JSON list of C-alpha atoms in Angstrom, two decimals:
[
{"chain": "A", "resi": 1, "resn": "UNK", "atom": "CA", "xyz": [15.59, 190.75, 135.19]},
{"chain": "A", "resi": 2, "resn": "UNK", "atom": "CA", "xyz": [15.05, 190.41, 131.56]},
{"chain": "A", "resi": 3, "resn": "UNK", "atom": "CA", "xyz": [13.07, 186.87, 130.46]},
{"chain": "A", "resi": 4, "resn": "UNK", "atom": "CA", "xyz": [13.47, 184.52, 127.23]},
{"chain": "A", "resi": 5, "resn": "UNK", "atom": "CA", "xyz": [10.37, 184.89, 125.28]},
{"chain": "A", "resi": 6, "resn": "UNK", "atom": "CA", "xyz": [11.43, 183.04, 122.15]},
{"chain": "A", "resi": 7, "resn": "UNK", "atom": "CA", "xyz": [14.74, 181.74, 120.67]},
{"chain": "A", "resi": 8, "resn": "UNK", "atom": "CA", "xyz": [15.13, 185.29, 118.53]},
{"chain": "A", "resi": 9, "resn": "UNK", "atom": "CA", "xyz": [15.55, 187.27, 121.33]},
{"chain": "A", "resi": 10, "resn": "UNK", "atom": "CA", "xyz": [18.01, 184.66, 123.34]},
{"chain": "A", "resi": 11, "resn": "UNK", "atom": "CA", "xyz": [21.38, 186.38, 121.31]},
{"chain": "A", "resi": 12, "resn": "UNK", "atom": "CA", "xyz": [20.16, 189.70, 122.74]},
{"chain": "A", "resi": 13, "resn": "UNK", "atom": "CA", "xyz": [19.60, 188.88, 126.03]},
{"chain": "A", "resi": 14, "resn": "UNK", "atom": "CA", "xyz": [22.95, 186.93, 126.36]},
{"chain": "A", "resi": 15, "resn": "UNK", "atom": "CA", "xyz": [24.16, 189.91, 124.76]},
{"chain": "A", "resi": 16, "resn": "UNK", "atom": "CA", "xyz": [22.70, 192.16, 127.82]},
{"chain": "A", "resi": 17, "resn": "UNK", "atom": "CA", "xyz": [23.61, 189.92, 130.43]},
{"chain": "A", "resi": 18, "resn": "UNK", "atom": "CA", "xyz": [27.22, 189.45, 129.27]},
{"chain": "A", "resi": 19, "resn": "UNK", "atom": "CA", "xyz": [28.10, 192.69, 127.70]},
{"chain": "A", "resi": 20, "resn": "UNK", "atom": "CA", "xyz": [25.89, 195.25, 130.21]},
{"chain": "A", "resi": 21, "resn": "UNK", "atom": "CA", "xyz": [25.41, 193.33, 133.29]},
{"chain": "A", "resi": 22, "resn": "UNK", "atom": "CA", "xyz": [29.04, 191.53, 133.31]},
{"chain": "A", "resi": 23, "resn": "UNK", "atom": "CA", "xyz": [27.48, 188.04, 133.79]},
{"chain": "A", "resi": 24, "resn": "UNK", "atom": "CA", "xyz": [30.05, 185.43, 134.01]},
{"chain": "A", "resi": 25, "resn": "UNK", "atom": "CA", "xyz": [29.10, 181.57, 133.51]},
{"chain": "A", "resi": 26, "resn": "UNK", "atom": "CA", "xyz": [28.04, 181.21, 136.62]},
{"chain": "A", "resi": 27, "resn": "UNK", "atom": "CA", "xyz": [25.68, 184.08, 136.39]},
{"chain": "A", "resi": 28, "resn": "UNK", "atom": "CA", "xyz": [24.33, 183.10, 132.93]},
{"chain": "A", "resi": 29, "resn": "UNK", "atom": "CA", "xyz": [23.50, 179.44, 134.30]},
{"chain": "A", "resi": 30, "resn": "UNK", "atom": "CA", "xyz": [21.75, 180.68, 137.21]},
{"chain": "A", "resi": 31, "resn": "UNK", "atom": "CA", "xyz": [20.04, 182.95, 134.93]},
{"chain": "A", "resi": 32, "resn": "UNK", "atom": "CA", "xyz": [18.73, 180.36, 132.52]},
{"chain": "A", "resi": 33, "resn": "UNK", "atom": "CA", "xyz": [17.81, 178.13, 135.07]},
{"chain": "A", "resi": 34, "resn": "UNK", "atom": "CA", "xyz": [15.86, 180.46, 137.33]},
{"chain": "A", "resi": 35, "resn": "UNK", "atom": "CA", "xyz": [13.89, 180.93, 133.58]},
{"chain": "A", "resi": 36, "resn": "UNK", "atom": "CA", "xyz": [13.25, 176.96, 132.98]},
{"chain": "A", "resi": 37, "resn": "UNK", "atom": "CA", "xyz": [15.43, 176.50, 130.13]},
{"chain": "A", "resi": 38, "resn": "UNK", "atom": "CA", "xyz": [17.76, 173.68, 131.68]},
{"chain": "A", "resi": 39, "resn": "UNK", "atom": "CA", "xyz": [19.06, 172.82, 128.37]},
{"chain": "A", "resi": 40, "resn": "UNK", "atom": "CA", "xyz": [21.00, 176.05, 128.25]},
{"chain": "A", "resi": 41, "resn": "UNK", "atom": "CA", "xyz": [21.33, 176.17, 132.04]},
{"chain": "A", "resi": 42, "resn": "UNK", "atom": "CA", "xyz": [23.37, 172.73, 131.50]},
{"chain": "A", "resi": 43, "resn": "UNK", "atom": "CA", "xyz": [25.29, 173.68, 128.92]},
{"chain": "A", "resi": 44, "resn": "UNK", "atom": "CA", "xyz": [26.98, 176.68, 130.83]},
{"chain": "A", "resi": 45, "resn": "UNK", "atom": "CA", "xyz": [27.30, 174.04, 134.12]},
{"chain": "A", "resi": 46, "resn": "UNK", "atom": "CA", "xyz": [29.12, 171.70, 131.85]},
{"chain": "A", "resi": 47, "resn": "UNK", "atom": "CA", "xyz": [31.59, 174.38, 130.51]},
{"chain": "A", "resi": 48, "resn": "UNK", "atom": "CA", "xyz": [32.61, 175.01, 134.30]},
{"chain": "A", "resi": 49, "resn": "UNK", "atom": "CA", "xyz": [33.15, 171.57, 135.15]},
{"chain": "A", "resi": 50, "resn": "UNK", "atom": "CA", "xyz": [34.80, 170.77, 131.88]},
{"chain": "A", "resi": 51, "resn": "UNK", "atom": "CA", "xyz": [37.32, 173.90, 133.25]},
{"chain": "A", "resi": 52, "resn": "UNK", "atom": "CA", "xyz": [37.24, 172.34, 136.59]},
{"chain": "A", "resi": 53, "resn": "UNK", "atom": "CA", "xyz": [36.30, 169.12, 137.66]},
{"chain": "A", "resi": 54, "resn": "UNK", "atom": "CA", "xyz": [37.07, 169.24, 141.24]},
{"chain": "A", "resi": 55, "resn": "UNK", "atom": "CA", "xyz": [34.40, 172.47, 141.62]},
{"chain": "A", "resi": 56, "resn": "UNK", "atom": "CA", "xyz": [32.51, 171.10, 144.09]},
{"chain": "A", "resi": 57, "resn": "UNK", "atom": "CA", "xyz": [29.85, 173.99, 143.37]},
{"chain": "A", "resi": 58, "resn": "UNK", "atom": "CA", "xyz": [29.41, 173.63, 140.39]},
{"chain": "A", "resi": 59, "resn": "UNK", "atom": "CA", "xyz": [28.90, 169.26, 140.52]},
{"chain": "A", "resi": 60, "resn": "UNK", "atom": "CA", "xyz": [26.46, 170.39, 143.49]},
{"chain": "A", "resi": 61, "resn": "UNK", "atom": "CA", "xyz": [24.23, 173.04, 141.44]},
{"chain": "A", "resi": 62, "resn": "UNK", "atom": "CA", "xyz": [24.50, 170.89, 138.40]},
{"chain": "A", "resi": 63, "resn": "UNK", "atom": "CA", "xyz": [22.94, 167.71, 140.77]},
{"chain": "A", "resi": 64, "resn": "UNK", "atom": "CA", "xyz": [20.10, 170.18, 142.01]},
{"chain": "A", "resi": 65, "resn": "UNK", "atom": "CA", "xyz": [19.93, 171.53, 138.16]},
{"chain": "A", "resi": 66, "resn": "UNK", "atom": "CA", "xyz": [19.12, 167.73, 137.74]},
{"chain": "A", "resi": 67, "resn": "UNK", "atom": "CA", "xyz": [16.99, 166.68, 140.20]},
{"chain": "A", "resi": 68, "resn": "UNK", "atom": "CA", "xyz": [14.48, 169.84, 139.20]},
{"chain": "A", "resi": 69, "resn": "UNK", "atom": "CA", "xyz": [14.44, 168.51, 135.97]},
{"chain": "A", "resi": 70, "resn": "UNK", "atom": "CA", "xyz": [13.50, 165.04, 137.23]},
{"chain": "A", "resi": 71, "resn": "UNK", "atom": "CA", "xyz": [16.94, 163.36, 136.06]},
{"chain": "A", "resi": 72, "resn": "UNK", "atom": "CA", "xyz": [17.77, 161.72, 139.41]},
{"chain": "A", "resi": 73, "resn": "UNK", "atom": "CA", "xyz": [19.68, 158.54, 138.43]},
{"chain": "A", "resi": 74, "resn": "UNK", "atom": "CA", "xyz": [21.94, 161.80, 136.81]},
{"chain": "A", "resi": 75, "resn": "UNK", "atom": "CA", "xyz": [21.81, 164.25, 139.91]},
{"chain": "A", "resi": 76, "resn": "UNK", "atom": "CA", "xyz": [22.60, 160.83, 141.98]},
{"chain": "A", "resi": 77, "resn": "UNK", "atom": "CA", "xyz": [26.14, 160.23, 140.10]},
{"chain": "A", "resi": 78, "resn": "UNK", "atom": "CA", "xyz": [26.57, 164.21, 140.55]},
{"chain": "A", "resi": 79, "resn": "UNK", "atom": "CA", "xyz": [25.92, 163.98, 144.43]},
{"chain": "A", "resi": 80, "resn": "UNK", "atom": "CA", "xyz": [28.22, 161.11, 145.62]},
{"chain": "A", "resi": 81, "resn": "UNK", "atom": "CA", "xyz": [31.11, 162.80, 143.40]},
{"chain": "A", "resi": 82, "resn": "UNK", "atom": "CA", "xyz": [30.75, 165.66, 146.15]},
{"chain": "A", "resi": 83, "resn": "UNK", "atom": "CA", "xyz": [30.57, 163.02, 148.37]},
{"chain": "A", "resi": 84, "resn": "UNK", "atom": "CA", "xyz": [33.91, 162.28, 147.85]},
{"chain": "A", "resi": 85, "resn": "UNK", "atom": "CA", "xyz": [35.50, 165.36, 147.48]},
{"chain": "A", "resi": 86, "resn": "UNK", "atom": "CA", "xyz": [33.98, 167.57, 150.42]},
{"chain": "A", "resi": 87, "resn": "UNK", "atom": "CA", "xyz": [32.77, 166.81, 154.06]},
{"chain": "A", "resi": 88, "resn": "UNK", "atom": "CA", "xyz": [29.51, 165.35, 154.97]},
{"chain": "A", "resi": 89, "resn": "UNK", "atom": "CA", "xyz": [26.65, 167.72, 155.43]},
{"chain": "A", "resi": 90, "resn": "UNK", "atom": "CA", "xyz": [23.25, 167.82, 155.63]},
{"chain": "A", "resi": 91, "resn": "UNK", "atom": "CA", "xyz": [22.57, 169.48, 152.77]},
{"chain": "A", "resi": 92, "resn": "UNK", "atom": "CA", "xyz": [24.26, 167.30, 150.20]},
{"chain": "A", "resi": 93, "resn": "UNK", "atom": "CA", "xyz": [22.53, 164.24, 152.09]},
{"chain": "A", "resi": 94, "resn": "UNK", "atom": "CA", "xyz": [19.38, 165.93, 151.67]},
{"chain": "A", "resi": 95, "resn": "UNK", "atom": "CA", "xyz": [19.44, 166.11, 148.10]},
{"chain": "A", "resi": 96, "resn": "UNK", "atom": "CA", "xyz": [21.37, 162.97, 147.37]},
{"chain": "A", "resi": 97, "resn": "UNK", "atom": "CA", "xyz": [17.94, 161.50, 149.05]},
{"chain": "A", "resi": 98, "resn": "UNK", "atom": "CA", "xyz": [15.54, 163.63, 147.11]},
{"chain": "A", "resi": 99, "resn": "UNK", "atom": "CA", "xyz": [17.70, 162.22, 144.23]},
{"chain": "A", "resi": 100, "resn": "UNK", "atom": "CA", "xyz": [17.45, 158.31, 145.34]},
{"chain": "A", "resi": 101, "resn": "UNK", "atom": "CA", "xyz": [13.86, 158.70, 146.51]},
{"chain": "A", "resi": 102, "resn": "UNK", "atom": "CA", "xyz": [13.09, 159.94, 142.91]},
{"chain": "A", "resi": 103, "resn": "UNK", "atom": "CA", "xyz": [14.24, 156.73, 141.64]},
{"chain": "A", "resi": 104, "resn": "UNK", "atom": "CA", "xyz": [12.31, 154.66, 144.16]},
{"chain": "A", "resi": 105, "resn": "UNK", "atom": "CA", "xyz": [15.33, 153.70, 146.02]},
{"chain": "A", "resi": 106, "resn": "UNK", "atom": "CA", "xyz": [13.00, 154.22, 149.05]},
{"chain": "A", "resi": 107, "resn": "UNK", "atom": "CA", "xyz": [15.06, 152.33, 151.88]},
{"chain": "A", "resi": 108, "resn": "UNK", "atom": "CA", "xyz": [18.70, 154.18, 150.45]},
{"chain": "A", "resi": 109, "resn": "UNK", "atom": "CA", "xyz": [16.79, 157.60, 150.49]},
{"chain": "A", "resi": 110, "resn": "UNK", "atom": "CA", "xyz": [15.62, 156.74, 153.90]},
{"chain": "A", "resi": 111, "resn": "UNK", "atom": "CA", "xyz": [19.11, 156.40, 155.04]},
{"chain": "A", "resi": 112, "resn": "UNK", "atom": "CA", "xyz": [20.62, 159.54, 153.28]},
{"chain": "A", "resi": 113, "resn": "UNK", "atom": "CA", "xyz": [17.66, 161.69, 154.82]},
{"chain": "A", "resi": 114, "resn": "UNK", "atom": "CA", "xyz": [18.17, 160.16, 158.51]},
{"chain": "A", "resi": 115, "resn": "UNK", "atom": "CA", "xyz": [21.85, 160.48, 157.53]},
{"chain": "A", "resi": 116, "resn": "UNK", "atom": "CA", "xyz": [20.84, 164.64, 156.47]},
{"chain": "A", "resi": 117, "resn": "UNK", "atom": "CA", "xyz": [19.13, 164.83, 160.24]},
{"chain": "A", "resi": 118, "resn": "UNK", "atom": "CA", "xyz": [22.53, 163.14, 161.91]},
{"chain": "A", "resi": 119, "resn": "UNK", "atom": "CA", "xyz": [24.65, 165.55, 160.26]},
{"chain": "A", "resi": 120, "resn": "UNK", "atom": "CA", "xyz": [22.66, 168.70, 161.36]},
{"chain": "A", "resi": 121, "resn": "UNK", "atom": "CA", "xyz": [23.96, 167.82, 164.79]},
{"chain": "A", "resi": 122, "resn": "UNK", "atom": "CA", "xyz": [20.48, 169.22, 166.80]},
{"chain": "A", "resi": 123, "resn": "UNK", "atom": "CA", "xyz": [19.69, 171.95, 164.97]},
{"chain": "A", "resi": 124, "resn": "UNK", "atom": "CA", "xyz": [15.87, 172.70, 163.57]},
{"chain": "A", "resi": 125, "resn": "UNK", "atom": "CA", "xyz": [15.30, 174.80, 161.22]},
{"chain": "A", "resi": 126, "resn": "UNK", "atom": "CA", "xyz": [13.93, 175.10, 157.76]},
{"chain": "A", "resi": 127, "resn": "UNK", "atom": "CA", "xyz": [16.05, 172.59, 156.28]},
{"chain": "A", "resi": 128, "resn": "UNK", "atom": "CA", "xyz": [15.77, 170.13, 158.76]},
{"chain": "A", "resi": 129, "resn": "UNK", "atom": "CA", "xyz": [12.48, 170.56, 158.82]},
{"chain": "A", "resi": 130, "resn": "UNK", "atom": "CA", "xyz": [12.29, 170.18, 154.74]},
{"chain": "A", "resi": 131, "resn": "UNK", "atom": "CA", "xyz": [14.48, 166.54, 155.52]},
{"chain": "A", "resi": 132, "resn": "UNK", "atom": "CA", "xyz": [11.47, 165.26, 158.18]},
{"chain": "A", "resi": 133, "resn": "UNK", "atom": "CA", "xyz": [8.69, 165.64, 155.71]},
{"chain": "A", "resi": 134, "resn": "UNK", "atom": "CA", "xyz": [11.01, 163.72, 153.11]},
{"chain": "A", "resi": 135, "resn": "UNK", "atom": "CA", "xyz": [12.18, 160.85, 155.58]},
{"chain": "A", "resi": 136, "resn": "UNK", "atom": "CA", "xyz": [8.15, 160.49, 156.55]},
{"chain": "A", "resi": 137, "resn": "UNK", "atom": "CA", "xyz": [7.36, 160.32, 152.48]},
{"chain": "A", "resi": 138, "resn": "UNK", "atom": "CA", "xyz": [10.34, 157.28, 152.24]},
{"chain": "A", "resi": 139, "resn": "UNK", "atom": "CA", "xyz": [8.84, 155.63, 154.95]},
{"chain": "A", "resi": 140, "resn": "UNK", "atom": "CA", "xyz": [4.90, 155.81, 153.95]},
{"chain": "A", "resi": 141, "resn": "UNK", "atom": "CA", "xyz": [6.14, 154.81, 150.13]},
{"chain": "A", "resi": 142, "resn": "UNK", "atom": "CA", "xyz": [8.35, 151.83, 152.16]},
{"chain": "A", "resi": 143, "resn": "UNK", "atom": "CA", "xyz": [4.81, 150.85, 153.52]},
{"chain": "A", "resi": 144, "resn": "UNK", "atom": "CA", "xyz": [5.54, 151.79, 156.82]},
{"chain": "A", "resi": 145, "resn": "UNK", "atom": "CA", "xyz": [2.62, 153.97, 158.73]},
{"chain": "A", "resi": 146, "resn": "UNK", "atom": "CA", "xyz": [3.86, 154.33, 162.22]},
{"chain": "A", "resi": 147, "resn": "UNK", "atom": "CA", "xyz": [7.37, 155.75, 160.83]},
{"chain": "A", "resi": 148, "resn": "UNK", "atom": "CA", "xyz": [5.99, 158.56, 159.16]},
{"chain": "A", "resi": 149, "resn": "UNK", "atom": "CA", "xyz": [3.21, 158.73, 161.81]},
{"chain": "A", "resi": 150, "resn": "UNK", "atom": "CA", "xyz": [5.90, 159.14, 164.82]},
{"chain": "A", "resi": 151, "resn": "UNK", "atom": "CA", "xyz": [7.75, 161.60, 162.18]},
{"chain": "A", "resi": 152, "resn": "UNK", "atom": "CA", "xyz": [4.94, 164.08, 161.93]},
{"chain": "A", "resi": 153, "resn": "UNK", "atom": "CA", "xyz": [4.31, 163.50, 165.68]},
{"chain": "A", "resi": 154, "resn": "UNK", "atom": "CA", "xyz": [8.01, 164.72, 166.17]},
{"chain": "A", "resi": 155, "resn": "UNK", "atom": "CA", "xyz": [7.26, 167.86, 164.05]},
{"chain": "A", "resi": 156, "resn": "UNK", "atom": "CA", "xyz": [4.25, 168.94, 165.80]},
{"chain": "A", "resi": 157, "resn": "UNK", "atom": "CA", "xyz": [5.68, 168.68, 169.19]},
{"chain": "A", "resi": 158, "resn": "UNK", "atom": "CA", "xyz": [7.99, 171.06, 168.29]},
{"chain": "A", "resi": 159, "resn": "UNK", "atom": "CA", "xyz": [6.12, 173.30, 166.30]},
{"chain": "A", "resi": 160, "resn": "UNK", "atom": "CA", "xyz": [2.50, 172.96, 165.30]},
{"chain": "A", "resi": 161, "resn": "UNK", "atom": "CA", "xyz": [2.90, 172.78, 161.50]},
{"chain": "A", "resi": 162, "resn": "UNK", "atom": "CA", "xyz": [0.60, 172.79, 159.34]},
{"chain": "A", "resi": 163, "resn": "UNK", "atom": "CA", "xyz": [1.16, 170.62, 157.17]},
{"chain": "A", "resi": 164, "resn": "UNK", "atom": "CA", "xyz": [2.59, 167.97, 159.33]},
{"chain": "A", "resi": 165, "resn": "UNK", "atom": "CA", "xyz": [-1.52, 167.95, 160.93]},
{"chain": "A", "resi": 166, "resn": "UNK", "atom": "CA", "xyz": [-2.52, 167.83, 157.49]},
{"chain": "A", "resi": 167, "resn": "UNK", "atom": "CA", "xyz": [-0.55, 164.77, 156.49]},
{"chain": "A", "resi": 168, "resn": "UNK", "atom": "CA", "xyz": [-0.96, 162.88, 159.80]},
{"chain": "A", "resi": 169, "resn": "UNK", "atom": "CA", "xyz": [-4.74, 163.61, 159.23]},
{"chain": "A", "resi": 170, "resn": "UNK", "atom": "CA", "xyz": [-4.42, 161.98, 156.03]},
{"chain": "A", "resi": 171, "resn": "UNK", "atom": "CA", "xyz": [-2.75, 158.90, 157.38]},
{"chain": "A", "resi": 172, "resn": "UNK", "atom": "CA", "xyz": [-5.23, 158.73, 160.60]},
{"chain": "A", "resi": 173, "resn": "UNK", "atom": "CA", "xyz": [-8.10, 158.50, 157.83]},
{"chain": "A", "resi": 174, "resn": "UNK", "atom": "CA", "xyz": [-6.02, 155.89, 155.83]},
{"chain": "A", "resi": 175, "resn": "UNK", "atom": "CA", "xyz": [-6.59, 153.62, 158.74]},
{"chain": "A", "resi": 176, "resn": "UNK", "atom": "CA", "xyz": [-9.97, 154.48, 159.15]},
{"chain": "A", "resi": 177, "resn": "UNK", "atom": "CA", "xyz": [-9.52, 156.70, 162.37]},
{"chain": "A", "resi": 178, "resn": "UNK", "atom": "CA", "xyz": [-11.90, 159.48, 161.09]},
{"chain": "A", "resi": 179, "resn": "UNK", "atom": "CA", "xyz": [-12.17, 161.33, 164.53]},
{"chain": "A", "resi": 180, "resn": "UNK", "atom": "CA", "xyz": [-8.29, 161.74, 164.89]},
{"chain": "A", "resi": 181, "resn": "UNK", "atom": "CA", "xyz": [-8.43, 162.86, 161.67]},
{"chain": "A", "resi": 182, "resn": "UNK", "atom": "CA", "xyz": [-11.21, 165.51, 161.18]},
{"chain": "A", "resi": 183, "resn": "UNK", "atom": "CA", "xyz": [-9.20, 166.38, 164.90]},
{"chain": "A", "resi": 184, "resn": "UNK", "atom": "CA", "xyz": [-6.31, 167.15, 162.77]},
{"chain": "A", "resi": 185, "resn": "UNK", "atom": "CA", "xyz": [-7.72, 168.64, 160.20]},
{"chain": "A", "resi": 186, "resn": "UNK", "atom": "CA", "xyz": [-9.02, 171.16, 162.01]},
{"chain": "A", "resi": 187, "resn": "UNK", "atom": "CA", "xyz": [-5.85, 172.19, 164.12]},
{"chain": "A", "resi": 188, "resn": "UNK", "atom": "CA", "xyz": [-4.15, 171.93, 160.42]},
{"chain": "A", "resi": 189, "resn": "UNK", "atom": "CA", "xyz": [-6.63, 174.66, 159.00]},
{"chain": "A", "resi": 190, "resn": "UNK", "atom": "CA", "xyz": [-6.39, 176.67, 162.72]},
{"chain": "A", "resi": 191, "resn": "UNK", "atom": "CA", "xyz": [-2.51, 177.13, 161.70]},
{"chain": "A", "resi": 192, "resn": "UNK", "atom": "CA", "xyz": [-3.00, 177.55, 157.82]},
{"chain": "A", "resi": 193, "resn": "UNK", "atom": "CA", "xyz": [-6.59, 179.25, 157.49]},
{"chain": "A", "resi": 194, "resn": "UNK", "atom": "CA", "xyz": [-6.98, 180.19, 154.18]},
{"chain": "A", "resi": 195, "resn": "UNK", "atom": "CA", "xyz": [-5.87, 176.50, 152.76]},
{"chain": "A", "resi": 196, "resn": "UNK", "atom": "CA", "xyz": [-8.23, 175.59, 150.38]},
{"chain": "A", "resi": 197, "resn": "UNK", "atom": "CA", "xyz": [-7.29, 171.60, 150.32]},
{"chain": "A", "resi": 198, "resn": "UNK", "atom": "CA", "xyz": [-7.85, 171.29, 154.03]},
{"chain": "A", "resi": 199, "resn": "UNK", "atom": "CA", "xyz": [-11.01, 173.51, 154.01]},
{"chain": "A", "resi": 200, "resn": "UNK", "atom": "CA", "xyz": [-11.85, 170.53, 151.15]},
{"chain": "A", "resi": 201, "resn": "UNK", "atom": "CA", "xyz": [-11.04, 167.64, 153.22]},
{"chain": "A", "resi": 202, "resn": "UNK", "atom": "CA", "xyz": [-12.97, 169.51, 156.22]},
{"chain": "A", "resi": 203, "resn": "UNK", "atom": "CA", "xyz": [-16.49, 169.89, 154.40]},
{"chain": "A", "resi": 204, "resn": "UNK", "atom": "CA", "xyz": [-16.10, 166.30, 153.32]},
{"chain": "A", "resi": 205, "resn": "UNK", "atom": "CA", "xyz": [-16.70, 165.05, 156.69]},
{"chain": "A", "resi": 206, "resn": "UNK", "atom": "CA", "xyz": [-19.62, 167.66, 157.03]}
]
């Protein structure tokens, strides 16, 4: 795929995309955004909600277009529109959380990402695993430790991640429990062995 180097080149490269490769709107905003510029990736997601303002799809990648660009309070609005105009899933409460949480509405996010793990009706997979490490961020940020301390727990009974040892290290050092955490630490770096950070936080206790 071709890249924007500077604004000279952009009319070509439109000019490629639309007139070689057949790119439609949706094409050219996915294009744009995948290459940072936002401000043009916005401007093509506005055109297809201005044609259609019931397309869920497009208010959805629009309110992920957001959040990436740190505009939350906007990818919020975008999110409980497709709220009211599709079914619950996971997915949407998942990023209307993300969205809240980058607000600091910790205790709504909370809600949205417990609502996210309700909605995936048992299943585990990437995405649900994605929602656990978000639910145990609300809850540390709400001041809670034995929320997000049960919430890594959960993870790592079901599969030894990584990064869930990592971050329950982190909060077992918090509270001054340095053997459960160099403990941790190590089963963190025996999953992930060429992780430089918990290498770091390994020679620190040396």
């Amino acid at each position: 795929d071709p890249s924007i180097t500077d604004e000279e080149d952009e009319f070509i490269i439109q000019d490629y995309l639309v007139g070689v490769l057949g790119y439609g709107d949706a094409e050219l905003e996915s294009f744009y955004f995948n290459n940072g510029d936002y401000d043009k990736a916005f401007e093509y997601l506005e055109e297809m909600l201005a044609q259609d303002l019931g397309n869920v799809t497009v208010l959805y990648n629009y309110g992920g277009a957001k959040c990436n660009n740190g505009e939350y309070a906007e990818a919020e609005e975008l999110f409980r529109r497709v709220y009211e105009m599709s079914p619950e899933t996971g997915t949407i409460a998942l990023y209307l959380g993300y969205a809240l949480e980058g607000q600091g509405k910790y205790e709504e996010a909370l809600e949205e990402f417990q609502n996210a793990l309700d909605l995936s009706l048992g299943e585990v997979g990437e995405e649900e695993m994605d929602i656990c490490f978000y639910k145990a961020e609300a809850q540390y940020k709400l001041g809670d430790v034995d929320g997000p301390m049960a919430t890594y727990t959960a993870i790592i009974d079901f599969n030894e991640n990584a990064k869930a040892y990592f971050l329950r290290g982190n909060l077992y050092y918090s509270l001054g429990e340095e053997e459960k955490a160099l403990k941790d630490y190590a089963a963190a770096l025996e999953n992930e062995k060429n992780n430089f950070i918990i290498r770091f936080c390994l020679f620190s206790f040396s």
